[in-house]
PDB file of C-alpha atoms in Angstrom:
ATOM      1  CA  ASP J  32      16.565  30.521  22.679  1.00 63.00           C
ATOM      2  CA  GLY J  33      13.231  28.975  23.608  1.00 70.00           C
ATOM      3  CA  GLY J  34      12.178  28.950  27.180  1.00 92.00           C
ATOM      4  CA  ILE J  35      10.020  30.232  29.972  1.00 95.00           C
ATOM      5  CA  THR J  36      10.566  33.577  31.631  1.00 95.00           C
ATOM      6  CA  GLN J  37       9.155  34.750  34.942  1.00 96.00           C
ATOM      7  CA  SER J  38       9.310  38.240  36.295  1.00 91.00           C
ATOM      8  CA  PRO J  39      10.211  39.689  38.634  1.00 91.00           C
ATOM      9  CA  LYS J  40      12.680  37.346  40.327  1.00 92.00           C
ATOM     10  CA  TYR J  41      11.999  38.932  43.737  1.00 94.00           C
ATOM     11  CA  LEU J  42       8.796  40.677  44.731  1.00 93.00           C
ATOM     12  CA  PHE J  43       7.785  42.387  47.931  1.00 92.00           C
ATOM     13  CA  ARG J  44       4.224  43.173  48.832  1.00 90.00           C
ATOM     14  CA  LYS J  45       2.483  44.839  51.709  1.00 90.00           C
ATOM     15  CA  GLU J  46      -0.368  43.031  53.385  1.00 88.00           C
ATOM     16  CA  GLY J  47      -3.707  43.736  51.730  1.00 88.00           C
ATOM     17  CA  GLN J  48      -2.268  44.385  48.269  1.00 91.00           C
ATOM     18  CA  ASN J  49      -2.858  42.325  45.166  1.00 93.00           C
ATOM     19  CA  VAL J  50       0.206  41.456  43.088  1.00 94.00           C
ATOM     20  CA  THR J  51       0.598  39.896  39.634  1.00 95.00           C
ATOM     21  CA  LEU J  52       3.386  37.523  38.668  1.00 96.00           C
ATOM     22  CA  SER J  53       4.318  37.259  35.012  1.00 97.00           C
ATOM     23  CA  CYS J  54       4.960  34.041  33.072  1.00 97.00           C
ATOM     24  CA  GLU J  55       5.782  33.980  29.355  1.00 97.00           C
ATOM     25  CA  GLN J  56       6.843  31.062  27.143  1.00 97.00           C
ATOM     26  CA  ASN J  57       8.019  30.928  23.550  1.00 95.00           C
ATOM     27  CA  LEU J  58       8.017  27.139  23.283  1.00 92.00           C
ATOM     28  CA  ASN J  59       4.634  27.067  21.551  1.00 92.00           C
ATOM     29  CA  HIS J  60       3.333  24.901  24.384  1.00 91.00           C
ATOM     30  CA  ASP J  61      -0.392  24.419  24.817  1.00 89.00           C
ATOM     31  CA  ALA J  62      -0.521  23.906  28.573  1.00 90.00           C
ATOM     32  CA  MET J  63       0.745  26.160  31.338  1.00 93.00           C
ATOM     33  CA  TYR J  64       0.854  25.706  35.111  1.00 94.00           C
ATOM     34  CA  TRP J  65       1.450  27.624  38.321  1.00 97.00           C
ATOM     35  CA  TYR J  66       2.961  25.988  41.392  1.00 96.00           C
ATOM     36  CA  ARG J  67       3.727  27.187  44.849  1.00 96.00           C
ATOM     37  CA  GLN J  68       6.812  25.880  46.639  1.00 93.00           C
ATOM     38  CA  ASP J  69       7.225  26.039  50.420  1.00 91.00           C
ATOM     39  CA  PRO J  70      10.124  24.534  52.388  1.00 82.00           C
ATOM     40  CA  GLY J  71       9.571  20.850  53.082  1.00 74.00           C
ATOM     41  CA  GLN J  72       6.306  20.692  51.141  1.00 78.00           C
ATOM     42  CA  GLY J  73       7.420  20.203  47.570  1.00 84.00           C
ATOM     43  CA  LEU J  74       5.360  21.744  44.780  1.00 91.00           C
ATOM     44  CA  ARG J  75       1.642  22.344  44.998  1.00 93.00           C
ATOM     45  CA  LEU J  76      -0.471  23.103  41.941  1.00 93.00           C
ATOM     46  CA  ILE J  77      -2.373  26.404  42.025  1.00 96.00           C
ATOM     47  CA  TYR J  78      -3.937  26.685  38.557  1.00 96.00           C
ATOM     48  CA  TYR J  79      -3.394  25.218  35.128  1.00 93.00           C
ATOM     49  CA  SER J  80      -4.535  25.951  31.614  1.00 93.00           C
ATOM     50  CA  GLN J  81      -4.648  23.580  28.656  1.00 88.00           C
ATOM     51  CA  ILE J  82      -5.853  26.042  26.014  1.00 89.00           C
ATOM     52  CA  VAL J  83      -6.326  29.773  25.576  1.00 94.00           C
ATOM     53  CA  ASN J  84      -9.269  31.287  27.462  1.00 95.00           C
ATOM     54  CA  ASP J  85      -9.662  28.227  29.653  1.00 93.00           C
ATOM     55  CA  PHE J  86      -8.131  27.243  32.995  1.00 94.00           C
ATOM     56  CA  GLN J  87      -8.787  24.949  35.944  1.00 93.00           C
ATOM     57  CA  LYS J  88      -8.184  25.138  39.652  1.00 95.00           C
ATOM     58  CA  GLY J  89      -5.433  23.077  41.139  1.00 93.00           C
ATOM     59  CA  ASP J  90      -5.075  21.895  44.716  1.00 91.00           C
ATOM     60  CA  ILE J  91      -4.633  25.313  46.364  1.00 95.00           C
ATOM     61  CA  ALA J  92      -6.435  27.869  44.168  1.00 96.00           C
ATOM     62  CA  GLU J  93      -8.044  29.876  46.984  1.00 96.00           C
ATOM     63  CA  GLY J  94      -6.714  33.441  47.087  1.00 96.00           C
ATOM     64  CA  TYR J  95      -5.276  33.269  43.572  1.00 97.00           C
ATOM     65  CA  SER J  96      -6.570  34.140  40.105  1.00 97.00           C
ATOM     66  CA  VAL J  97      -5.249  33.631  36.568  1.00 98.00           C
ATOM     67  CA  SER J  98      -5.987  34.517  32.974  1.00 97.00           C
ATOM     68  CA  ARG J  99      -4.996  32.931  29.657  1.00 97.00           C
ATOM     69  CA  GLU J 100      -5.721  35.472  26.939  1.00 97.00           C
ATOM     70  CA  LYS J 101      -2.705  34.457  24.842  1.00 97.00           C
ATOM     71  CA  LYS J 102      -1.030  31.108  24.312  1.00 96.00           C
ATOM     72  CA  GLU J 103       2.330  32.555  25.396  1.00 97.00           C
ATOM     73  CA  SER J 104       1.224  34.170  28.647  1.00 98.00           C
ATOM     74  CA  PHE J 105      -0.281  32.929  31.916  1.00 98.00           C
ATOM     75  CA  PRO J 106      -0.137  35.620  34.634  1.00 98.00           C
ATOM     76  CA  LEU J 107      -0.936  34.780  38.251  1.00 97.00           C
ATOM     77  CA  THR J 108      -2.515  37.285  40.627  1.00 97.00           C
ATOM     78  CA  VAL J 109      -2.020  36.775  44.332  1.00 95.00           C
ATOM     79  CA  THR J 110      -4.936  38.508  45.991  1.00 94.00           C
ATOM     80  CA  SER J 111      -5.317  39.912  49.477  1.00 88.00           C
ATOM     81  CA  ALA J 112      -7.513  36.896  50.231  1.00 87.00           C
ATOM     82  CA  GLN J 113      -4.445  34.639  50.218  1.00 88.00           C
ATOM     83  CA  LYS J 114      -3.617  34.345  53.925  1.00 87.00           C
ATOM     84  CA  ASN J 115      -0.033  33.199  53.664  1.00 90.00           C
ATOM     85  CA  PRO J 116       1.338  34.302  50.293  1.00 93.00           C
ATOM     86  CA  THR J 117       5.052  34.342  51.094  1.00 94.00           C
ATOM     87  CA  ALA J 118       6.533  31.543  48.949  1.00 95.00           C
ATOM     88  CA  PHE J 119       8.482  30.672  45.820  1.00 95.00           C
ATOM     89  CA  TYR J 120       6.215  30.564  42.744  1.00 96.00           C
ATOM     90  CA  LEU J 121       7.060  28.457  39.720  1.00 96.00           C
ATOM     91  CA  CYS J 122       5.499  28.552  36.281  1.00 96.00           C
ATOM     92  CA  ALA J 123       5.714  25.622  33.878  1.00 94.00           C
ATOM     93  CA  SER J 124       4.511  24.634  30.423  1.00 93.00           C
ATOM     94  CA  SER J 125       4.085  21.437  28.456  1.00 89.00           C
ATOM     95  CA  SER J 126       3.298  20.260  24.969  1.00 82.00           C
ATOM     96  CA  PHE J 127       0.927  17.646  23.633  1.00 65.00           C
ATOM     97  CA  GLY J 128       3.358  16.726  20.890  1.00 53.00           C
ATOM     98  CA  GLY J 129       3.375  12.932  20.933  1.00 50.00           C
ATOM     99  CA  ASP J 130       3.923  10.252  23.584  1.00 51.00           C
ATOM    100  CA  LEU J 131       7.558  11.082  24.313  1.00 49.00           C
ATOM    101  CA  LEU J 132       6.858  14.718  24.978  1.00 49.00           C
ATOM    102  CA  ARG J 133       3.477  14.453  26.609  1.00 53.00           C
ATOM    103  CA  ASN J 134       3.346  15.535  30.208  1.00 64.00           C
ATOM    104  CA  GLU J 135       6.984  16.603  30.440  1.00 79.00           C
ATOM    105  CA  GLN J 136       6.894  20.047  32.010  1.00 88.00           C
ATOM    106  CA  PHE J 137       9.449  22.802  31.483  1.00 91.00           C
ATOM    107  CA  PHE J 138       9.925  25.271  34.304  1.00 93.00           C
ATOM    108  CA  GLY J 139      10.716  28.951  34.576  1.00 95.00           C
ATOM    109  CA  PRO J 140      13.289  30.299  37.061  1.00 94.00           C
ATOM    110  CA  GLY J 141      10.663  31.242  39.659  1.00 95.00           C
ATOM    111  CA  THR J 142       9.537  34.357  41.526  1.00 96.00           C
ATOM    112  CA  ARG J 143      10.115  34.708  45.255  1.00 94.00           C
ATOM    113  CA  LEU J 144       7.260  36.661  46.835  1.00 95.00           C
ATOM    114  CA  THR J 145       7.644  38.139  50.297  1.00 94.00           C
ATOM    115  CA  VAL J 146       4.816  39.822  52.153  1.00 91.00           C
ATOM    116  CA  LEU J 147       5.982  42.518  54.520  1.00 86.00           C
TER     117      LEU J 147
ATOM    118  CA  GLY S 110      -5.507   9.114  44.682  1.00 81.00           C
ATOM    119  CA  ASN S 111      -2.111   9.209  43.042  1.00 86.00           C
ATOM    120  CA  SER S 112       0.872  10.035  45.218  1.00 91.00           C
ATOM    121  CA  VAL S 113       4.656  10.038  45.339  1.00 94.00           C
ATOM    122  CA  THR S 114       6.756   9.321  48.415  1.00 96.00           C
ATOM    123  CA  GLN S 115      10.465   9.963  48.478  1.00 95.00           C
ATOM    124  CA  MET S 116      13.070   9.714  51.190  1.00 90.00           C
ATOM    125  CA  GLU S 117      13.420  12.730  53.399  1.00 86.00           C
ATOM    126  CA  GLY S 118      16.620  14.686  53.410  1.00 87.00           C
ATOM    127  CA  PRO S 119      18.942  16.189  53.711  1.00 94.00           C
ATOM    128  CA  VAL S 120      21.261  13.546  52.361  1.00 96.00           C
ATOM    129  CA  THR S 121      24.945  14.333  52.882  1.00 97.00           C
ATOM    130  CA  LEU S 122      27.650  12.414  51.055  1.00 97.00           C
ATOM    131  CA  SER S 123      31.320  12.801  50.270  1.00 97.00           C
ATOM    132  CA  GLU S 124      32.441  13.360  46.705  1.00 97.00           C
ATOM    133  CA  GLU S 125      32.703  10.127  44.677  1.00 97.00           C
ATOM    134  CA  ALA S 126      30.276   8.287  46.967  1.00 97.00           C
ATOM    135  CA  PHE S 127      27.412   6.157  45.614  1.00 98.00           C
ATOM    136  CA  LEU S 128      24.011   7.812  45.709  1.00 97.00           C
ATOM    137  CA  THR S 129      20.535   6.314  46.081  1.00 97.00           C
ATOM    138  CA  ILE S 130      17.406   8.387  46.611  1.00 98.00           C
ATOM    139  CA  ASN S 131      14.352   6.205  47.121  1.00 97.00           C
ATOM    140  CA  CYS S 132      11.023   6.960  45.464  1.00 98.00           C
ATOM    141  CA  THR S 133       7.810   4.947  45.549  1.00 97.00           C
ATOM    142  CA  TYR S 134       4.482   5.804  44.003  1.00 96.00           C
ATOM    143  CA  THR S 135       0.783   5.037  44.099  1.00 94.00           C
ATOM    144  CA  ALA S 136      -1.186   5.275  40.882  1.00 90.00           C
ATOM    145  CA  THR S 137      -4.434   3.900  39.519  1.00 83.00           C
ATOM    146  CA  GLY S 138      -3.203   3.517  35.945  1.00 80.00           C
ATOM    147  CA  TYR S 139       0.121   3.351  34.142  1.00 82.00           C
ATOM    148  CA  PRO S 140       1.984   6.552  34.901  1.00 89.00           C
ATOM    149  CA  SER S 141       5.072   8.108  33.415  1.00 90.00           C
ATOM    150  CA  LEU S 142       7.762   8.692  36.037  1.00 93.00           C
ATOM    151  CA  PHE S 143      10.217  11.571  36.315  1.00 94.00           C
ATOM    152  CA  TRP S 144      13.115  12.873  38.311  1.00 97.00           C
ATOM    153  CA  TYR S 145      13.523  16.649  38.371  1.00 96.00           C
ATOM    154  CA  VAL S 146      16.450  18.572  39.865  1.00 97.00           C
ATOM    155  CA  GLN S 147      16.389  22.077  41.355  1.00 95.00           C
ATOM    156  CA  TYR S 148      19.627  23.977  41.865  1.00 93.00           C
ATOM    157  CA  PRO S 149      19.636  26.796  44.448  1.00 88.00           C
ATOM    158  CA  GLY S 150      17.459  29.756  43.485  1.00 84.00           C
ATOM    159  CA  GLU S 151      16.340  28.202  40.199  1.00 88.00           C
ATOM    160  CA  GLY S 152      13.368  26.439  38.696  1.00 90.00           C
ATOM    161  CA  LEU S 153      13.140  22.688  38.145  1.00 93.00           C
ATOM    162  CA  GLN S 154      14.899  20.878  35.310  1.00 94.00           C
ATOM    163  CA  LEU S 155      13.953  17.458  34.024  1.00 94.00           C
ATOM    164  CA  LEU S 156      16.761  15.042  34.888  1.00 96.00           C
ATOM    165  CA  LEU S 157      15.363  11.808  33.469  1.00 96.00           C
ATOM    166  CA  LYS S 158      12.119  10.010  32.739  1.00 93.00           C
ATOM    167  CA  ALA S 159      10.644   6.566  32.072  1.00 93.00           C
ATOM    168  CA  THR S 160       7.298   5.939  30.454  1.00 89.00           C
ATOM    169  CA  LYS S 161       6.673   2.216  30.961  1.00 89.00           C
ATOM    170  CA  ALA S 162       7.609  -0.689  33.192  1.00 92.00           C
ATOM    171  CA  ASP S 163      11.278  -1.800  33.124  1.00 95.00           C
ATOM    172  CA  ASP S 164      12.345   1.331  31.253  1.00 95.00           C
ATOM    173  CA  LYS S 165      15.561   2.880  32.498  1.00 97.00           C
ATOM    174  CA  GLY S 166      15.977   6.634  32.340  1.00 96.00           C
ATOM    175  CA  SER S 167      19.498   8.035  32.404  1.00 97.00           C
ATOM    176  CA  ASN S 168      21.215  11.401  32.176  1.00 96.00           C
ATOM    177  CA  LYS S 169      24.445  12.988  33.480  1.00 95.00           C
ATOM    178  CA  GLY S 170      25.441   9.724  35.190  1.00 97.00           C
ATOM    179  CA  PHE S 171      22.104   9.403  37.007  1.00 98.00           C
ATOM    180  CA  GLU S 172      19.863   6.394  36.421  1.00 98.00           C
ATOM    181  CA  ALA S 173      16.434   5.218  37.537  1.00 98.00           C
ATOM    182  CA  THR S 174      14.485   2.094  36.565  1.00 98.00           C
ATOM    183  CA  TYR S 175      10.691   1.938  36.450  1.00 97.00           C
ATOM    184  CA  ARG S 176       9.791  -1.029  38.668  1.00 96.00           C
ATOM    185  CA  LYS S 177       6.091  -1.769  38.428  1.00 94.00           C
ATOM    186  CA  GLU S 178       6.220  -4.776  40.756  1.00 94.00           C
ATOM    187  CA  THR S 179       7.580  -2.654  43.600  1.00 95.00           C
ATOM    188  CA  THR S 180       6.033   0.651  42.405  1.00 96.00           C
ATOM    189  CA  SER S 181       9.432   2.278  42.691  1.00 97.00           C
ATOM    190  CA  PHE S 182      11.673   4.624  40.697  1.00 98.00           C
ATOM    191  CA  HIS S 183      14.840   5.000  42.764  1.00 98.00           C
ATOM    192  CA  LEU S 184      17.483   7.482  41.617  1.00 98.00           C
ATOM    193  CA  GLU S 185      21.117   6.282  41.574  1.00 98.00           C
ATOM    194  CA  LYS S 186      24.523   7.646  40.658  1.00 98.00           C
ATOM    195  CA  GLY S 187      27.776   5.782  40.981  1.00 97.00           C
ATOM    196  CA  SER S 188      30.064   8.678  41.863  1.00 96.00           C
ATOM    197  CA  VAL S 189      28.614  12.016  42.947  1.00 97.00           C
ATOM    198  CA  GLN S 190      30.251  15.403  42.511  1.00 97.00           C
ATOM    199  CA  VAL S 191      29.996  18.632  44.499  1.00 96.00           C
ATOM    200  CA  SER S 192      28.061  20.091  41.547  1.00 96.00           C
ATOM    201  CA  ASP S 193      25.300  17.510  42.120  1.00 97.00           C
ATOM    202  CA  SER S 194      24.261  19.340  45.288  1.00 97.00           C
ATOM    203  CA  ALA S 195      20.617  20.263  44.717  1.00 96.00           C
ATOM    204  CA  VAL S 196      17.053  19.261  45.565  1.00 95.00           C
ATOM    205  CA  TYR S 197      15.734  16.217  43.691  1.00 97.00           C
ATOM    206  CA  PHE S 198      12.030  15.640  43.044  1.00 96.00           C
ATOM    207  CA  CYS S 199      10.420  12.388  42.041  1.00 96.00           C
ATOM    208  CA  ALA S 200       7.179  12.841  40.095  1.00 94.00           C
ATOM    209  CA  LEU S 201       4.510  10.981  38.165  1.00 92.00           C
ATOM    210  CA  SER S 202       1.981  11.733  35.481  1.00 87.00           C
ATOM    211  CA  GLU S 203      -0.795   9.505  34.210  1.00 76.00           C
ATOM    212  CA  ASP S 204      -1.262   9.426  30.465  1.00 60.00           C
ATOM    213  CA  ARG S 205      -4.830  10.645  30.594  1.00 61.00           C
ATOM    214  CA  ASP S 206      -3.998  13.552  32.835  1.00 60.00           C
ATOM    215  CA  ASP S 207      -1.878  16.592  32.079  1.00 68.00           C
ATOM    216  CA  LYS S 208      -0.986  17.155  35.711  1.00 80.00           C
ATOM    217  CA  ILE S 209       2.217  16.057  37.391  1.00 87.00           C
ATOM    218  CA  ILE S 210       2.277  14.981  41.027  1.00 89.00           C
ATOM    219  CA  PHE S 211       5.539  15.752  42.813  1.00 91.00           C
ATOM    220  CA  GLY S 212       7.152  14.247  45.855  1.00 93.00           C
ATOM    221  CA  LYS S 213       8.304  16.605  48.595  1.00 92.00           C
ATOM    222  CA  GLY S 214      11.891  16.686  47.362  1.00 94.00           C
ATOM    223  CA  THR S 215      15.176  15.437  48.783  1.00 95.00           C
ATOM    224  CA  ARG S 216      17.968  17.889  49.426  1.00 95.00           C
ATOM    225  CA  LEU S 217      21.407  16.496  48.563  1.00 97.00           C
ATOM    226  CA  HIS S 218      24.672  17.926  49.925  1.00 97.00           C
ATOM    227  CA  ILE S 219      27.958  16.699  48.490  1.00 97.00           C
ATOM    228  CA  LEU S 220      31.080  17.467  50.502  1.00 96.00           C
ATOM    229  CA  PRO S 221      34.444  17.925  48.764  1.00 94.00           C
TER     230      PRO S 221
END
């Protein structure tokens, strides 16, 4: 089955540690995205990538970093510079395959990060 | 800039009640409009979409009509079920941009 996988589902981190969240898709999608979800604030875009080896900052990129070495993978690193990292993180992907499909994003199941 | 405003929740209804969740948008061009649903502990799933004015998106008994004159995309369902309990997000995307802008979400509780 095609889809997006995120791992782990739950992640605990001590203050001052960097942590990397995994996102993999087998949908052959060109674009991938990372969002942060906090209660009552909806989704906020962290980073996105439209092609391999290229990515752009979203609205809240500070304290985060990404890489896009393969089309299928878009890992997110939450660094110690992120002041309030506890949140639910969602990865998504989309295709450029024609008007009907353009811009529709498919989401992974999410990773809940808790800083202890 | 572009934005999406949707009614705040939580919205609590009894089973078989009529549902409306209001959504209005601000956009500089001609956006595509979406409703996504998020069940507890899961990611978002696309519920329905509309790509141009007067289009009606529909899925699983839910409907929404793209109203350009009122810049609205209200979600409706004639008879809700307990299984519809979830958070619903209205969203937009402009054709020239690959980013989606989400509303803050509306939590829906359906009582048996």
